[in-house]
């Protein structure tokens, strides 16, 4: 795995899940949020689309920038609080459905890719 491939994988997670939230926010709310917490007001749908647009923006940046090893390591560390979020809002306060836990799967995928990218970038920087 090259550092660039790891970056593209991270970008793909952001573009896929973010694109879903940007272009089909009502669908995300319907499938990913439990009925007790589901809200279909305009502002909720708008907020979900805004969340998606930010994810898509980051995904695009991950495609075009070249990350040094330190960027992969910082990104991996920055992901760690999101695991608490996934745990808390699925098991403690059941906001996320099992489909909503695609976010958790995306975070695991990105963490692994960030660590692989860090290792590959370190190797490239040493050459």
Short mmCIF file of C-alpha atoms in Angstrom, two decimals:
data_model
loop_
_atom_site.label_atom_id
_atom_site.label_comp_id
_atom_site.label_asym_id
_atom_site.label_seq_id
_atom_site.Cartn_x
_atom_site.Cartn_y
_atom_site.Cartn_z
CA UNK A 1 0.00 0.00 0.00
CA UNK A 2 1.35 3.41 -0.94
CA UNK A 3 0.70 6.59 0.99
CA UNK A 4 -1.26 7.96 -1.97
CA UNK A 5 -3.49 4.85 -2.07
CA UNK A 6 -4.19 5.26 1.67
CA UNK A 7 -5.11 8.89 1.06
CA UNK A 8 -7.44 7.91 -1.77
CA UNK A 9 -9.11 5.33 0.49
CA UNK A 10 -9.65 7.94 3.20
CA UNK A 11 -11.03 10.32 0.57
CA UNK A 12 -13.39 7.61 -0.69
CA UNK A 13 -14.94 7.18 2.76
CA UNK A 14 -15.54 10.92 3.04
CA UNK A 15 -16.86 11.20 -0.51
CA UNK A 16 -19.21 8.21 -0.23
CA UNK A 17 -20.71 8.89 3.19
CA UNK A 18 -20.52 12.66 2.81
CA UNK A 19 -22.03 12.49 -0.66
CA UNK A 20 -24.91 10.41 0.72
CA UNK A 21 -25.55 13.05 3.42
CA UNK A 22 -25.20 15.92 0.93
CA UNK A 23 -27.39 14.56 -1.86
CA UNK A 24 -29.89 12.45 0.12
CA UNK A 25 -30.05 13.94 3.62
CA UNK A 26 -33.64 12.79 4.25
CA UNK A 27 -32.60 9.24 3.36
CA UNK A 28 -29.69 9.37 5.82
CA UNK A 29 -32.04 10.59 8.56
CA UNK A 30 -34.59 7.88 7.74
CA UNK A 31 -32.08 5.02 7.66
CA UNK A 32 -29.37 6.07 10.10
CA UNK A 33 -31.34 7.67 12.95
CA UNK A 34 -33.63 5.74 15.29
CA UNK A 35 -37.33 6.72 15.21
CA UNK A 36 -37.18 8.21 18.72
CA UNK A 37 -34.64 10.79 17.56
CA UNK A 38 -35.69 11.19 13.95
CA UNK A 39 -36.76 14.66 12.90
CA UNK A 40 -37.74 15.55 9.36
CA UNK A 41 -37.91 19.32 9.65
CA UNK A 42 -36.30 21.49 7.03
CA UNK A 43 -33.54 22.60 9.41
CA UNK A 44 -32.61 19.01 10.28
CA UNK A 45 -32.40 18.03 6.61
CA UNK A 46 -30.45 21.21 5.85
CA UNK A 47 -28.02 20.48 8.70
CA UNK A 48 -27.45 16.92 7.47
CA UNK A 49 -26.72 18.26 3.97
CA UNK A 50 -24.27 20.79 5.45
CA UNK A 51 -22.53 17.99 7.32
CA UNK A 52 -22.29 16.07 4.05
CA UNK A 53 -20.91 19.05 2.15
CA UNK A 54 -18.11 19.46 4.68
CA UNK A 55 -17.25 15.77 4.40
CA UNK A 56 -17.21 16.01 0.60
CA UNK A 57 -14.96 19.07 0.81
CA UNK A 58 -12.49 17.20 3.01
CA UNK A 59 -12.66 14.18 0.69
CA UNK A 60 -11.74 16.37 -2.27
CA UNK A 61 -8.84 17.89 -0.34
CA UNK A 62 -7.63 14.41 0.59
CA UNK A 63 -7.55 13.62 -3.13
CA UNK A 64 -5.47 16.62 -4.18
CA UNK A 65 -3.03 17.26 -1.32
CA UNK A 66 0.06 15.22 -0.60
CA UNK A 67 0.16 14.14 3.03
CA UNK A 68 3.50 13.72 4.79
CA UNK A 69 3.77 10.97 7.40
CA UNK A 70 2.93 13.41 10.18
CA UNK A 71 -0.41 14.28 8.55
CA UNK A 72 -1.45 10.61 8.57
CA UNK A 73 -0.49 10.29 12.22
CA UNK A 74 -2.35 13.46 13.24
CA UNK A 75 -5.39 12.32 11.24
CA UNK A 76 -5.34 8.93 13.01
CA UNK A 77 -5.19 10.65 16.41
CA UNK A 78 -7.96 13.08 15.42
CA UNK A 79 -10.23 10.13 14.59
CA UNK A 80 -10.10 8.68 18.11
CA UNK A 81 -12.87 10.86 19.67
CA UNK A 82 -15.21 9.74 16.90
CA UNK A 83 -15.09 6.20 18.28
CA UNK A 84 -16.50 7.51 21.57
CA UNK A 85 -19.21 9.31 19.55
CA UNK A 86 -20.15 6.08 17.73
CA UNK A 87 -20.22 4.07 20.96
CA UNK A 88 -22.17 6.67 22.93
CA UNK A 89 -24.78 7.42 20.28
CA UNK A 90 -25.41 3.79 19.44
CA UNK A 91 -25.16 1.98 22.78
CA UNK A 92 -25.63 4.59 25.53
CA UNK A 93 -28.02 6.99 23.84
CA UNK A 94 -29.45 5.02 20.90
CA UNK A 95 -29.55 7.70 18.21
CA UNK A 96 -27.76 5.74 15.48
CA UNK A 97 -29.28 2.65 13.90
CA UNK A 98 -27.12 -0.22 12.70
CA UNK A 99 -27.04 1.55 9.31
CA UNK A 100 -25.96 4.70 11.14
CA UNK A 101 -23.01 2.68 12.38
CA UNK A 102 -21.64 2.84 8.83
CA UNK A 103 -19.93 5.87 10.34
CA UNK A 104 -18.11 3.53 12.73
CA UNK A 105 -17.11 1.26 9.84
CA UNK A 106 -15.84 4.30 7.96
CA UNK A 107 -13.85 5.43 10.99
CA UNK A 108 -12.25 2.00 11.41
CA UNK A 109 -11.40 1.93 7.70
CA UNK A 110 -9.87 5.40 7.85
CA UNK A 111 -7.90 4.62 11.01
CA UNK A 112 -6.35 1.55 9.40
CA UNK A 113 -5.63 3.49 6.20
CA UNK A 114 -4.11 6.37 8.18
CA UNK A 115 -1.74 4.00 9.96
CA UNK A 116 -0.83 2.25 6.71
CA UNK A 117 -0.37 5.63 5.03
CA UNK A 118 1.82 6.82 7.89
CA UNK A 119 4.04 3.76 7.56
CA UNK A 120 4.26 4.11 3.76
CA UNK A 121 4.97 7.86 3.94
CA UNK A 122 7.68 7.27 6.58
CA UNK A 123 9.26 4.73 4.27
CA UNK A 124 9.08 7.17 1.32
CA UNK A 125 10.54 10.02 3.37
CA UNK A 126 13.47 7.85 4.44
CA UNK A 127 14.47 7.15 0.84
#
